[in-house]
Tab-separated table of C-alpha atoms in Angstrom:
chain	number	residue	atom	x	y	z
A	1	MET	CA	0.000	0.000	0.000
A	2	ALA	CA	1.129	3.573	-0.625
A	3	LEU	CA	1.200	5.046	2.879
A	4	ASN	CA	0.186	8.705	3.302
A	5	VAL	CA	1.015	10.350	6.638
A	6	GLY	CA	-0.707	13.651	7.384
A	7	ILE	CA	1.353	15.964	9.630
A	8	THR	CA	-1.181	18.024	11.585
A	9	GLY	CA	-1.253	20.424	14.520
A	10	LEU	CA	-1.710	24.025	15.553
A	11	PRO	CA	0.271	26.785	13.802
A	12	ASN	CA	3.960	27.180	14.716
A	13	VAL	CA	4.438	23.804	16.397
A	14	GLY	CA	7.117	22.627	13.930
A	15	LYS	CA	5.178	20.725	11.255
A	16	SER	CA	7.105	22.070	8.262
A	17	THR	CA	10.410	21.693	10.100
A	18	LEU	CA	9.495	18.082	10.848
A	19	LEU	CA	8.639	17.469	7.180
A	20	ASN	CA	12.029	18.840	6.162
A	21	ALA	CA	13.702	16.548	8.705
A	22	LEU	CA	11.816	13.471	7.517
A	23	ALA	CA	11.860	14.095	3.787
A	24	GLN	CA	14.176	17.061	3.032
A	25	ALA	CA	11.188	18.554	1.207
A	26	GLY	CA	12.278	22.196	1.323
A	27	ALA	CA	9.020	23.317	2.958
A	28	GLU	CA	8.952	26.903	4.235
A	29	ALA	CA	9.076	27.148	8.023
A	30	SER	CA	8.610	30.655	9.411
A	31	ASN	CA	7.475	32.322	12.620
A	32	TYR	CA	3.907	33.278	11.743
A	33	PRO	CA	0.591	31.401	11.617
A	34	PHE	CA	-0.417	29.785	8.307
A	35	CYS	CA	3.105	29.929	6.875
A	36	THR	CA	2.008	26.668	5.219
A	37	ILE	CA	-1.117	27.482	3.192
A	38	ASP	CA	-1.107	24.787	0.549
A	39	CYS	CA	0.075	21.425	1.821
A	40	ASN	CA	3.682	20.430	1.172
A	41	ARG	CA	4.573	16.835	0.341
A	42	GLY	CA	7.671	14.715	0.712
A	43	VAL	CA	8.200	11.151	-0.496
A	44	VAL	CA	10.644	8.925	1.393
A	45	ALA	CA	11.940	5.449	0.592
A	46	VAL	CA	11.514	2.992	3.464
A	47	PRO	CA	14.982	1.838	4.671
A	48	ASP	CA	15.175	-1.902	3.976
A	49	THR	CA	18.300	-4.006	4.480
A	50	ARG	CA	16.494	-7.104	3.157
A	51	LEU	CA	15.823	-5.331	-0.139
A	52	GLU	CA	19.510	-4.437	-0.382
A	53	GLU	CA	20.526	-8.079	0.139
A	54	LEU	CA	17.931	-9.360	-2.344
A	55	ALA	CA	19.342	-6.954	-4.931
A	56	VAL	CA	22.792	-8.506	-4.453
A	57	ILE	CA	21.402	-12.050	-4.807
A	58	LEU	CA	18.929	-11.532	-7.681
A	59	LYS	CA	20.877	-8.846	-9.590
A	60	PRO	CA	17.808	-7.035	-11.006
A	61	ASP	CA	18.038	-4.138	-13.432
A	62	GLU	CA	15.725	-2.050	-11.260
A	63	VAL	CA	15.175	-1.916	-7.483
A	64	ILE	CA	12.124	-0.090	-6.108
A	65	PRO	CA	11.694	0.308	-2.341
A	66	SER	CA	8.416	0.830	-0.538
A	67	HIS	CA	7.616	4.518	-0.016
A	68	ILE	CA	5.883	6.814	2.462
A	69	THR	CA	4.368	10.172	1.456
A	70	TYR	CA	4.328	12.857	4.132
A	71	ILE	CA	1.717	15.606	3.817
A	72	ASP	CA	2.412	18.806	5.774
A	73	ILE	CA	-1.078	20.164	6.388
A	74	ALA	CA	-1.848	23.830	7.088
A	75	GLY	CA	-2.091	24.677	10.793
A	76	LEU	CA	-5.462	24.126	12.426
A	77	VAL	CA	-7.153	26.614	14.741
A	78	GLU	CA	-10.272	26.516	16.877
A	79	GLY	CA	-13.274	26.789	14.572
A	80	ALA	CA	-11.646	24.931	11.659
A	81	SER	CA	-14.731	22.692	11.426
A	82	ARG	CA	-16.723	25.893	10.757
A	83	GLY	CA	-14.214	27.123	8.163
A	84	GLU	CA	-12.102	29.308	10.482
A	85	GLY	CA	-8.493	29.880	9.467
A	86	LEU	CA	-7.825	27.476	6.605
A	87	GLY	CA	-10.414	25.040	7.948
A	88	ASN	CA	-11.978	23.604	4.810
A	89	ARG	CA	-8.654	23.171	3.049
A	90	PHE	CA	-7.160	21.673	6.202
A	91	LEU	CA	-9.940	19.090	6.542
A	92	HIS	CA	-9.733	18.096	2.867
A	93	HIS	CA	-6.038	17.259	3.176
A	94	VAL	CA	-6.556	15.372	6.444
A	95	ARG	CA	-8.992	13.017	4.677
A	96	GLU	CA	-6.240	12.050	2.199
A	97	ALA	CA	-4.030	10.658	4.965
A	98	ASP	CA	-3.882	7.040	6.158
A	99	VAL	CA	-2.182	8.041	9.421
A	100	LEU	CA	-2.301	11.339	11.302
A	101	ALA	CA	0.854	12.583	13.003
A	102	HIS	CA	-0.275	15.207	15.519
A	103	VAL	CA	2.695	17.479	16.226
A	104	LEU	CA	2.591	18.985	19.724
A	105	ARG	CA	4.908	21.743	20.860
A	106	CYS	CA	6.887	20.866	24.006
A	107	PHE	CA	9.585	23.545	23.819
A	108	GLU	CA	9.905	27.127	25.027
A	109	ASP	CA	11.223	29.656	22.514
A	110	THR	CA	10.500	33.369	22.748
A	111	ASN	CA	11.492	33.735	19.078
A	112	VAL	CA	8.710	31.408	17.914
A	113	SER	CA	5.192	32.634	18.595
A	114	HIS	CA	2.489	30.358	19.949
A	115	VAL	CA	-1.221	30.613	19.232
A	116	HIS	CA	-1.888	30.268	22.978
A	117	THR	CA	-0.272	31.780	26.039
A	118	GLY	CA	1.746	28.790	27.218
A	119	ILE	CA	3.195	25.377	26.323
A	120	ASP	CA	0.410	22.840	26.842
A	121	PRO	CA	0.703	19.788	24.526
A	122	VAL	CA	-2.271	17.990	26.117
A	123	GLY	CA	-4.517	21.031	25.688
A	124	ASP	CA	-3.280	21.562	22.114
A	125	LEU	CA	-4.272	18.034	21.140
A	126	GLU	CA	-7.703	18.518	22.680
A	127	ILE	CA	-8.255	21.499	20.363
A	128	VAL	CA	-7.214	19.493	17.306
A	129	GLU	CA	-9.323	16.457	18.203
A	130	THR	CA	-12.378	18.586	19.047
A	131	GLU	CA	-12.291	20.142	15.576
A	132	LEU	CA	-11.941	16.722	13.949
A	133	PHE	CA	-14.903	15.367	15.926
A	134	LEU	CA	-17.030	18.390	14.963
A	135	ALA	CA	-16.114	17.950	11.301
A	136	ASP	CA	-17.002	14.235	11.461
A	137	LEU	CA	-20.309	14.991	13.169
A	138	GLU	CA	-21.251	17.417	10.403
A	139	ARG	CA	-20.276	14.873	7.750
A	140	VAL	CA	-22.352	12.074	9.311
A	141	GLU	CA	-25.355	14.380	9.732
A	142	LYS	CA	-25.263	15.179	6.004
A	143	TRP	CA	-25.140	11.458	5.181
A	144	ILE	CA	-28.081	10.835	7.493
A	145	GLU	CA	-30.180	13.474	5.729
A	146	LYS	CA	-29.492	11.812	2.371
A	147	GLU	CA	-30.241	8.374	3.828
A	148	LYS	CA	-33.560	9.581	5.275
A	149	ILE	CA	-34.733	10.448	1.774
A	150	LYS	CA	-33.846	6.932	0.564
A	151	ALA	CA	-35.401	5.337	3.646
A	152	LYS	CA	-38.864	6.756	2.892
A	153	ALA	CA	-39.233	4.114	0.180
A	154	LEU	CA	-38.106	1.270	2.490
A	155	ARG	CA	-39.763	-0.742	5.224
A	156	LYS	CA	-38.557	-0.249	8.782
A	157	GLY	CA	-36.517	-3.477	8.784
A	158	GLU	CA	-34.722	-2.438	5.583
A	159	ARG	CA	-33.330	0.812	6.997
A	160	SER	CA	-30.136	-0.690	8.389
A	161	ASP	CA	-27.857	1.956	6.850
A	162	LEU	CA	-29.817	4.746	8.501
A	163	GLU	CA	-29.768	2.935	11.833
A	164	PHE	CA	-26.021	2.356	11.547
A	165	LEU	CA	-25.375	6.024	10.721
A	166	GLU	CA	-27.470	7.110	13.696
A	167	THR	CA	-25.348	4.851	15.904
A	168	VAL	CA	-22.150	6.368	14.493
A	169	LYS	CA	-23.520	9.872	15.086
A	170	GLY	CA	-24.297	9.000	18.699
A	171	LYS	CA	-20.760	7.768	19.357
A	172	ILE	CA	-19.131	10.793	17.722
A	173	SER	CA	-21.414	13.155	19.673
A	174	GLN	CA	-20.029	11.591	22.853
A	175	GLY	CA	-16.424	12.034	21.700
A	176	ALA	CA	-15.913	8.316	21.010
A	177	LYS	CA	-13.894	7.121	18.021
A	178	VAL	CA	-15.607	4.639	15.710
A	179	GLY	CA	-13.589	1.619	14.550
A	180	HIS	CA	-14.270	-1.482	12.460
A	181	GLU	CA	-14.346	-3.881	15.412
A	182	GLY	CA	-17.640	-5.770	15.626
A	183	LEU	CA	-18.962	-4.485	12.292
A	184	ASN	CA	-20.235	-6.733	9.524
A	185	GLU	CA	-18.781	-6.461	6.022
A	186	HIS	CA	-21.438	-4.022	4.800
A	187	GLU	CA	-21.105	-1.725	7.819
A	188	SER	CA	-17.325	-1.801	7.554
A	189	GLY	CA	-17.580	-0.782	3.888
A	190	LEU	CA	-19.922	2.093	4.775
A	191	LEU	CA	-17.536	3.281	7.484
A	192	LYS	CA	-14.694	3.311	4.942
A	193	GLU	CA	-16.824	5.448	2.614
A	194	LEU	CA	-17.430	7.934	5.421
A	195	ARG	CA	-13.653	8.486	5.778
A	196	LEU	CA	-14.034	9.769	9.307
A	197	LEU	CA	-11.121	11.893	10.460
A	198	THR	CA	-11.298	10.580	14.011
A	199	SER	CA	-11.163	6.943	12.886
A	200	LYS	CA	-7.660	7.320	11.443
A	201	PRO	CA	-4.687	5.862	13.332
A	202	VAL	CA	-2.764	8.542	15.231
A	203	ILE	CA	0.875	9.058	16.144
A	204	ILE	CA	1.561	11.819	18.668
A	205	VAL	CA	4.804	13.634	17.821
A	206	LEU	CA	6.250	15.537	20.770
A	207	ASN	CA	8.477	18.268	19.348
A	208	SER	CA	10.981	18.597	22.173
A	209	GLY	CA	13.137	21.438	20.840
A	210	GLU	CA	16.919	21.618	20.532
A	211	GLU	CA	17.601	21.857	24.258
A	212	ALA	CA	16.012	18.479	25.081
A	213	PRO	CA	16.358	16.202	22.013
A	214	ARG	CA	15.584	13.066	24.052
A	215	GLY	CA	12.456	14.568	25.568
A	216	ASP	CA	13.757	14.962	29.103
A	217	ASN	CA	11.997	18.284	29.698
A	218	GLY	CA	8.854	18.714	31.785
A	219	ALA	CA	6.368	19.212	28.932
A	220	CYS	CA	7.504	16.062	27.074
A	221	LYS	CA	7.503	13.908	30.189
A	222	ALA	CA	4.015	15.083	31.140
A	223	ALA	CA	2.720	14.372	27.646
A	224	VAL	CA	4.224	10.855	27.563
A	225	ASP	CA	2.684	10.149	30.970
A	226	HIS	CA	-0.694	11.370	29.717
A	227	PHE	CA	-0.793	9.712	26.275
A	228	GLY	CA	1.350	6.627	26.946
A	229	GLY	CA	4.494	5.534	25.135
A	230	ASN	CA	2.873	3.278	22.505
A	231	PHE	CA	1.412	6.164	20.512
A	232	THR	CA	4.040	8.838	21.132
A	233	ILE	CA	7.415	9.598	19.606
A	234	VAL	CA	9.783	12.332	20.803
A	235	ILE	CA	11.511	14.292	18.061
A	236	SER	CA	13.461	17.536	18.067
A	237	ALA	CA	12.291	18.708	14.640
A	238	ARG	CA	14.899	21.482	14.320
A	239	LEU	CA	17.776	19.243	15.406
A	240	GLU	CA	16.651	16.476	13.032
A	241	LYS	CA	16.418	18.963	10.171
A	242	GLU	CA	20.018	19.998	10.848
A	243	LEU	CA	21.074	16.329	10.966
A	244	ALA	CA	19.410	15.631	7.629
A	245	GLU	CA	21.422	18.409	5.989
A	246	LEU	CA	24.836	17.134	7.198
A	247	PRO	CA	27.154	14.778	5.260
A	248	PRO	CA	26.939	11.176	6.620
A	249	GLY	CA	30.288	11.313	8.449
A	250	GLU	CA	29.542	14.590	10.245
A	251	ARG	CA	26.005	13.410	10.970
A	252	LYS	CA	27.187	10.374	12.943
A	253	GLU	CA	29.569	12.487	15.006
A	254	PHE	CA	26.897	15.109	15.714
A	255	MET	CA	24.408	12.401	16.740
A	256	ARG	CA	26.971	10.935	19.134
A	257	GLU	CA	27.615	14.337	20.709
A	258	MET	CA	23.883	15.027	21.122
A	259	GLY	CA	23.141	11.552	22.485
A	260	VAL	CA	20.793	10.679	19.609
A	261	ASP	CA	20.759	6.950	18.719
A	262	ALA	CA	18.912	6.990	15.385
A	263	GLN	CA	17.543	9.607	13.029
A	264	ALA	CA	13.876	10.489	13.338
A	265	LYS	CA	13.306	9.340	9.757
A	266	GLU	CA	13.951	5.677	10.614
A	267	ARG	CA	12.214	5.809	14.012
A	268	PHE	CA	9.140	7.466	12.555
A	269	ILE	CA	8.781	4.932	9.723
A	270	GLU	CA	9.041	2.063	12.217
A	271	LYS	CA	6.349	3.698	14.362
A	272	CYS	CA	3.998	4.017	11.363
A	273	HIS	CA	4.471	0.368	10.387
A	274	ASP	CA	3.944	-0.822	13.951
A	275	LEU	CA	0.820	1.297	14.380
A	276	LEU	CA	-0.793	-0.006	11.200
A	277	GLY	CA	0.465	-3.564	11.612
A	278	LEU	CA	2.245	-3.408	8.238
A	279	ILE	CA	4.605	-6.039	6.876
A	280	ARG	CA	6.881	-5.915	3.831
A	281	TYR	CA	7.157	-8.473	1.082
A	282	TYR	CA	8.865	-8.484	-2.313
A	283	THR	CA	8.174	-9.240	-5.966
A	284	ALA	CA	10.891	-10.053	-8.472
A	285	VAL	CA	9.600	-10.111	-12.046
A	286	ASN	CA	11.204	-9.160	-15.374
A	287	LEU	CA	14.442	-8.071	-13.703
A	288	LYS	CA	12.536	-5.643	-11.434
A	289	LEU	CA	12.739	-6.124	-7.667
A	290	GLN	CA	10.153	-4.228	-5.661
A	291	ALA	CA	9.179	-3.954	-1.982
A	292	TRP	CA	5.548	-3.647	-0.919
A	293	SER	CA	4.041	-2.668	2.436
A	294	VAL	CA	0.731	-4.382	3.227
A	295	ALA	CA	-1.359	-4.909	6.337
A	296	GLY	CA	-0.622	-8.117	8.224
A	297	GLY	CA	-3.232	-10.747	7.410
A	298	THR	CA	-3.594	-9.723	3.746
A	299	LYS	CA	-4.323	-12.660	1.448
A	300	ALA	CA	-2.341	-13.183	-1.746
A	301	PRO	CA	-5.076	-12.067	-4.214
A	302	ALA	CA	-5.660	-8.817	-2.310
A	303	ALA	CA	-1.907	-8.161	-2.120
A	304	ALA	CA	-1.690	-8.700	-5.875
A	305	GLY	CA	-4.573	-6.271	-6.324
A	306	MET	CA	-2.524	-3.518	-4.675
A	307	ILE	CA	-0.088	-3.861	-7.583
A	308	HIS	CA	-2.863	-3.866	-10.202
A	309	GLY	CA	-6.590	-4.540	-9.902
A	310	ASP	CA	-6.537	-6.990	-12.822
A	311	MET	CA	-4.044	-9.165	-10.927
A	312	GLU	CA	-6.535	-9.705	-8.118
A	313	LYS	CA	-9.425	-10.429	-10.493
A	314	GLY	CA	-7.381	-12.885	-12.539
A	315	PHE	CA	-5.354	-14.392	-9.679
A	316	ILE	CA	-4.457	-18.058	-10.247
A	317	ARG	CA	-1.712	-18.817	-7.736
A	318	ALA	CA	1.481	-17.463	-6.211
A	319	ARG	CA	4.999	-18.902	-6.174
A	320	VAL	CA	6.498	-18.037	-2.786
A	321	MET	CA	9.848	-18.359	-1.063
A	322	SER	CA	11.004	-16.725	2.137
A	323	PHE	CA	13.703	-14.090	2.358
A	324	GLU	CA	15.489	-16.263	4.939
A	325	ASP	CA	15.704	-19.236	2.552
A	326	LEU	CA	16.831	-17.113	-0.372
A	327	SER	CA	19.402	-15.369	1.829
A	328	LYS	CA	20.727	-18.739	3.021
A	329	TYR	CA	20.879	-20.577	-0.322
A	330	ARG	CA	21.644	-17.537	-2.549
A	331	SER	CA	19.549	-18.476	-5.607
A	332	GLU	CA	15.958	-19.301	-6.564
A	333	ASN	CA	17.099	-22.538	-8.214
A	334	GLU	CA	18.765	-23.736	-5.010
A	335	VAL	CA	15.695	-22.822	-2.939
A	336	GLN	CA	13.528	-24.786	-5.366
A	337	HIS	CA	15.970	-27.717	-5.378
A	338	ARG	CA	15.601	-27.993	-1.598
A	339	GLY	CA	11.812	-28.032	-1.851
A	340	LEU	CA	11.370	-24.613	-0.271
A	341	LEU	CA	9.728	-22.843	-3.227
A	342	ARG	CA	5.988	-23.146	-2.555
A	343	THR	CA	2.862	-22.792	-4.682
A	344	GLU	CA	0.080	-21.039	-2.768
A	345	GLY	CA	-3.580	-20.382	-3.624
A	346	HIS	CA	-6.351	-17.896	-2.896
A	347	ASP	CA	-6.368	-18.432	0.884
A	348	TYR	CA	-2.641	-17.887	1.408
A	349	VAL	CA	-1.820	-15.032	3.798
A	350	ILE	CA	1.244	-13.019	2.806
A	351	ARG	CA	4.040	-13.201	5.391
A	352	ASP	CA	6.674	-10.642	6.255
A	353	GLY	CA	9.720	-11.252	4.050
A	354	ASP	CA	7.961	-13.328	1.374
A	355	VAL	CA	9.394	-13.146	-2.141
A	356	VAL	CA	6.432	-13.659	-4.461
A	357	GLN	CA	5.740	-14.236	-8.138
A	358	TYR	CA	2.041	-13.970	-9.053
A	359	LEU	CA	0.430	-16.009	-11.811
A	360	PHE	CA	-2.784	-14.498	-13.149
A	361	LYS	CA	-4.908	-14.290	-16.290
A	362	LEU	CA	-6.137	-11.089	-17.915
C-alpha cells in the first residue's frame, strides 16, 4: 500500500520543520501562523536491508523500495470545522491521509510565537481532536439526511444503513472514536466510505526542541505520561532537520555528541508500520525487484490487487519463497531444489519477508 502520513497540529508547532527533517522537502518554516497554506509533500523510501541483500542475490536491473508520502497540512485553529483559518482546506487534506501525526509543541522559545499563552501539549491536542470530531459529526449528519430520503421508500426493517449512521452519530457526539471492530462487512464498507477523520490511526509527535532532544523536559515527560508511550514519539524537529542536511560522516559524530541513537526518519517509519500492523514483502519479475508494504493478514489475491486490480481479479496462484531461505541458499534454483519454493492459492496469507511471483490471467 502507498502510505500517506498527514502531519497536523496548531500553527507554529514545527510541522514544516518536521517534514524537512523526515523528507528534506524544502518546505517553508517561518514564525507566523499559516506559513504553510497549501500542503507540502515529501516522499521517502523505506529503509530496507532485506531489499539491499535481495538486490545482491537476484541482480535485477531495477530496485524499487516501498515509499511513504508525508503531507504537511496547514495549521489548524479553533473553529476549523466551521471554516475558520484554513479550515476547509485543512480538513480536505486530512482526509487524504492514512495516518495522522499530531505534532505537539513541548519547547519554550520566545522567538517562535504560539497561538496560545503557554506550552500545553495535552490542551493543544484537545483542540485538534475537538475540531476533527465536529467535522465528522457534520459529515455524518449530512449522510443521514441523504439516507432519510432513501429510507422513505423502504420498510422499517430495511433501513439498516440509517440505523447504523445514527449509531455512528451517537458515538461521535459523545467524543468516542468509531472503529471497524464488531462491524459486519457491509457496515465496515460504509464506514470506509465515510472516511471519518477521528477513525484514522494517530501518532503523537512531541516536538521537544533543541535543548532536550531526548524529551527529558517537563512538557515532554508530562505528555508521555498522559498519552502513553505506545502512541508517542519524541523528536526535536529542528535538530533532526540539521542532521538531515549534514554529510553522513559529520552526521554520525553530531548524533553521538547530542546523544541521539537513530535519526527520526527511521524511528518514525518504524512507528507508522507498527501502528498499522504493516509487513513488507517483495516481488521479483522481469528483472525488477520491488518492496511492498501491506497490512498483516492480507491474502495473496488482495496483495496482488494492490499492484494492479486486474491481478486480483485474474489471480491463479502465487509462487512463494522466504527471504530467509533465499538469503541462506543464494539463488531461486537452489531454494527450489531444496523443496522450499511453494505454490500457494487464494487463501494464502502473505508473510513478512515473502518473495512472491504472481500467476494471473487477464
